[in-house]
CSV table of C-alpha atoms in Angstrom, one decimal:
chain,number,residue,atom,x,y,z
A,1,MET,CA,-18.7,-1.1,17.2
A,2,LYS,CA,-14.9,-1.5,18.0
A,3,LEU,CA,-12.9,-0.8,15.0
A,4,SER,CA,-9.9,-2.8,16.2
A,5,ARG,CA,-11.9,-6.0,15.9
A,6,CYS,CA,-12.7,-5.3,12.3
A,7,ILE,CA,-9.0,-4.2,11.2
A,8,VAL,CA,-7.2,-6.7,8.9
A,9,MET,CA,-4.2,-6.6,6.7
A,10,GLY,CA,-5.8,-5.9,3.1
A,11,ASP,CA,-4.8,-7.6,-0.1
A,12,HIS,CA,-3.1,-4.4,-1.3
A,13,GLY,CA,-0.4,-4.1,1.5
A,14,ARG,CA,-2.3,-1.9,3.8
A,15,THR,CA,-4.9,-2.3,6.7
A,16,GLN,CA,-8.5,-1.9,6.2
A,17,THR,CA,-11.6,-2.7,8.1
A,18,MET,CA,-13.9,-5.7,7.0
A,19,LYS,CA,-16.9,-7.1,8.6
A,20,ARG,CA,-19.3,-9.9,7.8
A,21,ALA,CA,-23.0,-9.1,8.2
A,22,GLN,CA,-24.8,-11.8,10.2
A,23,SER,CA,-28.3,-10.8,9.5
A,24,MET,CA,-30.3,-8.5,7.1
A,25,HIS,CA,-30.7,-6.1,10.0
A,26,GLU,CA,-26.8,-5.9,10.3
A,27,THR,CA,-26.5,-5.6,6.5
A,28,ASN,CA,-28.9,-2.4,6.6
A,29,LYS,CA,-26.9,-1.0,9.5
A,30,LEU,CA,-23.7,-1.2,7.8
A,31,ASN,CA,-25.2,0.4,4.5
A,32,ARG,CA,-26.4,3.3,6.6
A,33,LEU,CA,-23.0,3.7,8.3
A,34,GLY,CA,-21.3,3.9,4.9
A,35,TRP,CA,-19.7,0.4,4.6
A,36,ILE,CA,-19.2,-0.8,1.0
A,37,LYS,CA,-20.7,-4.4,0.1
A,38,LEU,CA,-18.2,-6.7,-1.4
A,39,ASP,CA,-18.8,-10.3,-2.2
A,40,ASP,CA,-21.5,-12.3,-0.3
A,41,SER,CA,-22.1,-10.8,3.1
A,42,TRP,CA,-18.6,-9.2,3.6
A,43,PHE,CA,-18.4,-5.2,3.8
A,44,ARG,CA,-15.4,-3.0,3.9
A,45,GLY,CA,-15.5,-0.1,6.2
A,46,PRO,CA,-15.0,3.7,5.5
A,47,ASP,CA,-11.5,4.9,4.9
A,48,THR,CA,-10.0,7.9,3.4
A,49,TRP,CA,-6.7,9.8,2.7
A,50,LEU,CA,-5.4,12.4,5.2
A,51,VAL,CA,-2.6,13.8,3.2
A,52,ASP,CA,-0.7,12.8,0.0
A,53,LEU,CA,2.4,14.1,-1.6
A,54,ALA,CA,2.0,12.2,-4.9
A,55,ASP,CA,-1.5,13.0,-6.1
A,56,TYR,CA,-1.7,16.5,-7.5
A,57,LEU,CA,-5.5,17.0,-6.8
A,58,LYS,CA,-5.0,15.9,-3.2
A,59,VAL,CA,-2.1,18.5,-2.9
A,60,GLN,CA,-4.5,21.1,-4.3
A,61,LYS,CA,-6.9,20.2,-1.6
A,62,TYR,CA,-4.8,22.0,0.8
A,63,GLY,CA,-4.1,24.9,-1.3
A,64,ASP,CA,-0.3,24.9,-2.1
A,65,PRO,CA,2.7,22.5,-2.0
A,66,ILE,CA,4.2,24.1,1.1
A,67,THR,CA,0.9,23.7,3.2
A,68,ASN,CA,0.5,20.2,2.0
A,69,LEU,CA,4.1,19.3,2.9
A,70,ALA,CA,3.8,20.9,6.2
A,71,TYR,CA,0.7,18.9,7.0
A,72,PHE,CA,2.4,15.6,5.8
A,73,GLN,CA,5.4,16.2,7.9
A,74,PHE,CA,3.2,17.1,10.9
A,75,ILE,CA,1.0,13.9,10.5
A,76,LYS,CA,4.4,11.8,10.0
A,77,GLU,CA,5.7,13.1,13.3
A,78,LEU,CA,2.5,12.3,15.2
A,79,VAL,CA,2.7,8.8,13.8
A,80,GLU,CA,6.3,8.2,14.5
A,81,SER,CA,5.9,9.5,18.2
A,82,ASP,CA,2.9,7.1,18.5
A,83,TYR,CA,0.7,10.2,19.2
A,84,PHE,CA,-1.6,10.0,16.5
A,85,ASN,CA,-4.6,8.2,18.1
A,86,LYS,CA,-4.4,10.3,21.2
A,87,TYR,CA,-4.3,13.5,19.2
A,88,ILE,CA,-7.6,12.7,17.4
A,89,ALA,CA,-9.1,11.5,20.6
A,90,ASP,CA,-8.3,14.9,22.2
A,91,ILE,CA,-9.8,16.8,19.4
A,92,ILE,CA,-13.1,14.8,19.3
A,93,LYS,CA,-13.5,13.9,23.2
A,94,HIS,CA,-15.9,16.8,23.8
A,95,ASP,CA,-17.6,16.9,20.5
A,96,GLU,CA,-21.2,15.1,21.0
A,97,TYR,CA,-21.3,14.6,17.1
A,98,TYR,CA,-18.5,11.9,17.5
A,99,ARG,CA,-19.9,10.0,20.6
A,100,GLU,CA,-19.2,6.4,20.2
A,101,PHE,CA,-17.2,7.0,17.0
A,102,ASP,CA,-13.7,5.0,16.7
A,103,CYS,CA,-11.0,5.5,14.1
A,104,ALA,CA,-7.4,4.5,13.4
A,105,LEU,CA,-4.5,5.0,11.2
A,106,ALA,CA,-4.2,2.6,8.2
A,107,THR,CA,-0.8,1.0,8.2
A,108,GLY,CA,1.3,-1.1,5.8
A,109,ASN,CA,4.7,-0.8,3.9
A,110,VAL,CA,2.9,0.4,0.8
A,111,LEU,CA,2.1,3.8,2.2
A,112,GLU,CA,5.1,6.0,2.0
A,113,THR,CA,3.7,9.0,0.1
A,114,GLU,CA,0.2,9.0,1.7
A,115,TYR,CA,-1.3,8.8,5.1
A,116,ARG,CA,-4.8,7.2,5.3
A,117,PHE,CA,-7.2,6.4,8.2
A,118,LEU,CA,-10.2,4.2,8.9
A,119,GLY,CA,-13.4,4.8,10.8
A,120,THR,CA,-16.4,3.0,12.1
A,121,ASP,CA,-18.8,5.1,10.0
A,122,LYS,CA,-18.9,8.0,7.5
A,123,ARG,CA,-18.4,10.5,10.2
A,124,LEU,CA,-14.8,9.8,9.2
A,125,TYR,CA,-15.0,12.3,6.3
A,126,PRO,CA,-15.9,15.5,8.1
A,127,LEU,CA,-13.5,14.5,10.7
A,128,LYS,CA,-10.7,14.5,8.0
A,129,ASP,CA,-11.5,18.3,7.3
A,130,LYS,CA,-11.8,19.1,10.9
A,131,LEU,CA,-8.3,17.7,11.7
A,132,PHE,CA,-6.7,19.9,8.9
A,133,GLU,CA,-8.6,22.9,10.2
A,134,VAL,CA,-7.3,22.3,13.6
A,135,PHE,CA,-3.6,22.1,12.2
A,136,GLU,CA,-4.1,25.2,9.8
A,137,ASN,CA,-5.2,27.4,12.9
A,138,SER,CA,-2.5,26.2,15.3
A,139,SER,CA,1.1,27.1,16.1
A,140,ASP,CA,2.0,23.7,14.8
A,141,GLY,CA,0.7,24.8,11.3
A,142,LYS,CA,2.9,27.9,11.5
A,143,TYR,CA,6.0,25.9,12.6
A,144,TYR,CA,5.7,23.2,10.1
A,145,LYS,CA,5.0,25.6,7.0
A,146,GLU,CA,8.2,27.4,7.9
A,147,LYS,CA,10.1,24.1,7.8
A,148,ALA,CA,8.4,23.2,4.5
A,149,GLN,CA,9.2,26.6,3.0
A,150,LEU,CA,12.9,26.1,4.0
A,151,PHE,CA,13.0,22.9,2.2
A,152,LEU,CA,11.1,23.7,-1.0
A,153,GLY,CA,11.9,27.4,-1.5
A,154,LYS,CA,9.7,29.1,-4.1
A,155,THR,CA,6.9,26.9,-5.5
A,156,LYS,CA,4.8,26.7,-8.5
A,157,ASN,CA,1.3,27.8,-8.4
A,158,ILE,CA,-1.3,24.9,-8.6
A,159,PRO,CA,-4.5,26.6,-9.5
A,160,GLN,CA,-7.6,24.5,-9.8
A,161,ILE,CA,-8.7,23.8,-13.3
A,162,ASN,CA,-12.2,22.4,-14.1
A,163,ILE,CA,-13.6,21.4,-17.3
A,164,GLU,CA,-17.3,21.2,-17.1
A,165,TYR,CA,-19.2,18.4,-18.7
A,166,GLN,CA,-21.2,20.8,-21.0
A,167,THR,CA,-17.7,22.0,-22.5
A,168,LEU,CA,-16.2,18.5,-23.0
A,169,ASP,CA,-14.7,18.0,-26.4
A,170,LYS,CA,-17.5,15.7,-28.1
A,171,GLY,CA,-15.1,12.6,-28.3
A,172,VAL,CA,-14.4,12.8,-24.5
A,173,LYS,CA,-18.1,13.4,-23.7
A,174,LYS,CA,-19.1,10.4,-25.8
A,175,LEU,CA,-16.5,8.2,-24.1
A,176,PHE,CA,-17.9,9.3,-20.6
A,177,ASP,CA,-21.2,8.6,-21.7
A,178,ASP,CA,-20.3,5.1,-23.0
A,179,ILE,CA,-18.7,4.4,-19.5
A,180,LYS,CA,-21.7,5.5,-17.6
A,181,ASN,CA,-24.0,3.4,-19.6
A,182,VAL,CA,-21.9,0.3,-19.2
A,183,TYR,CA,-22.0,0.8,-15.4
A,184,LYS,CA,-25.7,1.8,-15.5
A,185,ASN,CA,-26.6,-1.6,-16.9
A,186,LYS,CA,-24.7,-3.1,-13.9
A,187,GLY,CA,-26.8,-0.9,-11.5
A,188,GLU,CA,-23.9,1.4,-10.7
A,189,ASP,CA,-23.6,5.1,-11.1
A,190,ILE,CA,-20.3,6.8,-12.4
A,191,GLU,CA,-19.7,10.3,-11.3
A,192,TYR,CA,-18.1,12.8,-13.7
A,193,TYR,CA,-15.2,14.7,-12.2
A,194,PRO,CA,-14.3,18.1,-13.8
A,195,GLN,CA,-10.8,18.5,-12.3
A,196,PHE,CA,-8.0,18.7,-14.8
A,197,ILE,CA,-4.2,18.1,-14.2
A,198,PRO,CA,-2.2,19.9,-16.8
A,199,ASN,CA,0.9,18.4,-18.5
A,200,ILE,CA,0.0,14.8,-18.3
A,201,SER,CA,-1.7,13.5,-21.4
A,202,ALA,CA,0.9,15.3,-23.7
A,203,ASN,CA,3.7,13.5,-21.9
A,204,LEU,CA,2.5,10.0,-21.6
A,205,PRO,CA,4.7,7.3,-23.3
A,206,THR,CA,4.0,6.8,-26.9
A,207,HIS,CA,1.0,4.5,-27.4
A,208,ASP,CA,-1.7,3.3,-29.7
A,209,SER,CA,-4.3,2.6,-27.1
A,210,ILE,CA,-5.2,3.1,-23.4
A,211,VAL,CA,-6.8,0.7,-21.0
A,212,LEU,CA,-8.0,2.4,-17.8
A,213,VAL,CA,-8.5,0.6,-14.5
A,214,PRO,CA,-11.9,1.5,-13.0
A,215,LYS,CA,-13.0,3.2,-11.1
A,216,GLY,CA,-10.1,5.1,-9.5
A,217,CYS,CA,-9.0,6.2,-13.1
A,218,PHE,CA,-12.2,7.7,-13.9
A,219,ARG,CA,-11.3,10.7,-11.5
A,220,TYR,CA,-8.4,11.4,-13.8
A,221,LEU,CA,-10.1,11.1,-17.1
A,222,ASN,CA,-9.8,14.5,-18.3
A,223,SER,CA,-6.0,14.6,-17.4
A,224,LEU,CA,-5.1,11.3,-19.1
A,225,LEU,CA,-6.7,11.8,-22.4
A,226,ASN,CA,-6.7,14.1,-25.3
A,227,LYS,CA,-9.2,14.2,-27.9
A,228,HIS,CA,-7.1,12.1,-30.3
A,229,ASP,CA,-7.0,9.4,-27.6
A,230,CYS,CA,-10.9,9.0,-27.2
A,231,GLY,CA,-11.4,6.5,-30.0
A,232,ASN,CA,-8.7,4.2,-28.6
A,233,VAL,CA,-9.7,4.1,-24.8
A,234,ASN,CA,-10.8,0.7,-23.2
A,235,PHE,CA,-11.1,-0.2,-19.6
A,236,LEU,CA,-10.8,-3.4,-17.5
A,237,GLU,CA,-12.1,-3.6,-13.9
A,238,LEU,CA,-10.7,-6.4,-11.7
A,239,HIS,CA,-10.3,-6.6,-7.9
A,240,THR,CA,-7.4,-9.0,-6.8
A,241,GLY,CA,-8.8,-9.0,-3.4
A,242,LYS,CA,-10.0,-12.4,-1.8
A,243,LYS,CA,-13.5,-11.2,-0.9
A,244,ASP,CA,-13.9,-8.9,-4.0
A,245,SER,CA,-14.0,-10.6,-7.1
A,246,ARG,CA,-15.7,-8.2,-9.4
A,247,TYR,CA,-14.4,-8.3,-13.1
A,248,LEU,CA,-15.6,-6.2,-16.1
A,249,GLN,CA,-13.8,-6.1,-19.4
A,250,TYR,CA,-14.7,-3.5,-21.9
A,251,PHE,CA,-12.4,-3.8,-25.1
A,252,LYS,CA,-14.2,-2.1,-27.9
A,253,GLU,CA,-11.3,-2.6,-30.3
A,254,SER,CA,-8.6,-5.0,-31.1
A,255,LEU,CA,-5.4,-4.6,-29.1
A,256,ASN,CA,-3.3,-7.0,-31.4
A,257,ASN,CA,0.2,-5.7,-31.9
A,258,LYS,CA,-0.6,-2.2,-30.4
A,259,ARG,CA,1.2,-0.5,-27.7
A,260,VAL,CA,-1.3,-0.2,-24.8
A,261,ILE,CA,-0.8,2.1,-21.8
A,262,VAL,CA,-2.4,0.6,-18.6
A,263,ALA,CA,-3.1,3.2,-16.1
A,264,ASP,CA,-4.1,2.7,-12.4
A,265,THR,CA,-3.2,4.2,-9.1
A,266,ALA,CA,-0.3,2.3,-7.7
A,267,TYR,CA,0.0,0.7,-4.3
A,268,THR,CA,1.3,-2.8,-4.8
A,269,GLY,CA,1.0,-2.9,-8.6
A,270,ASP,CA,-0.9,-6.2,-8.4
A,271,THR,CA,-3.8,-4.8,-10.4
A,272,LEU,CA,-1.6,-3.4,-13.0
A,273,ASP,CA,0.2,-6.8,-13.5
A,274,GLU,CA,-3.0,-8.6,-13.9
A,275,VAL,CA,-4.4,-6.2,-16.4
A,276,SER,CA,-1.1,-6.2,-18.2
A,277,LYS,CA,-1.4,-10.1,-18.5
A,278,SER,CA,-4.9,-9.6,-20.0
A,279,ILE,CA,-3.5,-7.2,-22.6
A,280,LYS,CA,-0.9,-9.5,-23.6
A,281,ASN,CA,-3.5,-12.5,-23.9
A,282,ASN,CA,-5.3,-10.1,-26.3
A,283,GLY,CA,-2.1,-9.7,-28.4
A,284,GLY,CA,-1.2,-6.1,-27.0
A,285,ILE,CA,2.1,-4.7,-25.7
A,286,PRO,CA,1.4,-3.2,-22.0
A,287,ILE,CA,3.1,-0.1,-21.0
A,288,LYS,CA,2.3,0.0,-17.2
A,289,VAL,CA,1.8,3.7,-15.9
A,290,GLY,CA,1.3,4.1,-12.3
A,291,LEU,CA,-0.8,7.0,-11.1
A,292,PHE,CA,0.7,8.8,-7.9
A,293,PRO,CA,2.7,5.8,-6.6
A,294,LYS,CA,2.5,5.2,-2.9
A,295,ASN,CA,6.0,3.7,-2.3
A,296,ARG,CA,9.2,3.3,-4.0
A,297,LYS,CA,9.1,-0.6,-4.4
A,298,VAL,CA,6.1,-0.3,-6.9
A,299,ILE,CA,7.8,2.1,-9.2
A,300,ARG,CA,10.2,-0.8,-10.0
A,301,LYS,CA,7.2,-2.5,-11.4
A,302,LEU,CA,6.3,0.3,-13.7
A,303,ASP,CA,7.4,1.6,-17.1
A,304,SER,CA,6.5,5.1,-16.1
A,305,PHE,CA,4.8,6.9,-13.2
A,306,ILE,CA,2.9,10.2,-12.6
A,307,PHE,CA,3.9,12.3,-9.6
A,308,GLY,CA,2.1,15.7,-9.1
A,309,ASP,CA,1.7,16.8,-12.7
A,310,LYS,CA,4.9,15.3,-14.1
A,311,VAL,CA,5.4,11.9,-15.9
A,312,PHE,CA,8.7,10.2,-15.2
A,313,LYS,CA,10.2,7.0,-16.6
A,314,SER,CA,10.6,4.7,-13.7
A,315,GLN,CA,14.3,4.6,-13.8
A,316,ASP,CA,14.4,8.3,-13.2
A,317,ALA,CA,12.8,7.9,-9.7
A,318,LYS,CA,14.5,9.4,-6.8
A,319,ASN,CA,16.3,7.0,-4.4
A,320,GLY,CA,17.1,6.8,-0.7
A,321,GLU,CA,14.7,6.8,2.4
A,322,ASP,CA,13.6,10.4,1.6
A,323,TRP,CA,13.0,9.6,-2.0
A,324,TYR,CA,9.4,10.7,-1.8
A,325,LEU,CA,10.5,14.2,-0.4
A,326,GLN,CA,13.0,14.6,-3.2
A,327,GLN,CA,10.5,13.6,-5.7
A,328,TYR,CA,8.0,16.1,-4.4
A,329,LYS,CA,10.8,19.0,-4.5
A,330,GLU,CA,11.4,17.9,-8.1
A,331,VAL,CA,7.9,18.5,-9.0
A,332,PHE,CA,6.7,21.4,-7.0
A,333,SER,CA,9.7,23.5,-6.2
A,334,LEU,CA,11.2,26.2,-8.5
A,335,GLU,CA,14.5,26.2,-6.8
A,336,LYS,CA,16.2,22.8,-7.8
């Protein structure tokens, strides 16, 4: 399969891969390759993040803020010098595991704090780890880490904190079980993520209720909620894509005259806008909170945003072409 024939500009401001299955045989093949079924016979291909400055858990993936920034700058220079595709091709060309595998960088003006890439099948995911290992053990890794160290100075520790399901507060556990049962009735399984990001739930804007946008927000459930919120959590899943019209509303309480936080990962902000309209239609007052915004433009649509482990008012976002580097420094450096 030639990936270039499947790449389209997605509805959320970045490229993705789309393919229409022409037969049951092709449907089964795409399922095996890790493509995700949308409406009718349309499928979306595998894609994943390479490196991210805004998402705390993704920074953690690479161990510390300096290494993460170093890797981001390395990928950035590969992309800007138009060498990214050749770099990957050189790494996998003698590896039989990747025979007939094709991949490409995801592009789009929404991607400022994150690099993503697309692949013909699920070998994309181990390739992501392989690319980082090559960087980490190279002279490039040493060079870019030194540059990142100079820029950031001393940085905060970001230890991984997990809250295991068995130790959850009973309110949070009941909420997760309720969500899991709603999706189970739709034939879908919701995974519990134990990762916890400190400092978020206590610093969210004042609110009476929270609406989470599945399923991305479920990964951050522990971080967004405290035990006092659990009775006031609702969710609304919708997809604004032309070939993906899934919709699920789960409002277990009246939102009338309530200040309602709407939380979702922020690329274009279109989903946040649509959910906010639904909250207004239900009598609520929406407060848009963007998780780990991928560009400066979307921040203007938000009331608040989360970058790393800090909650910011939108008007307090950094400005300029390198706003994301300054925001990263604001969050992770101890030498401001």
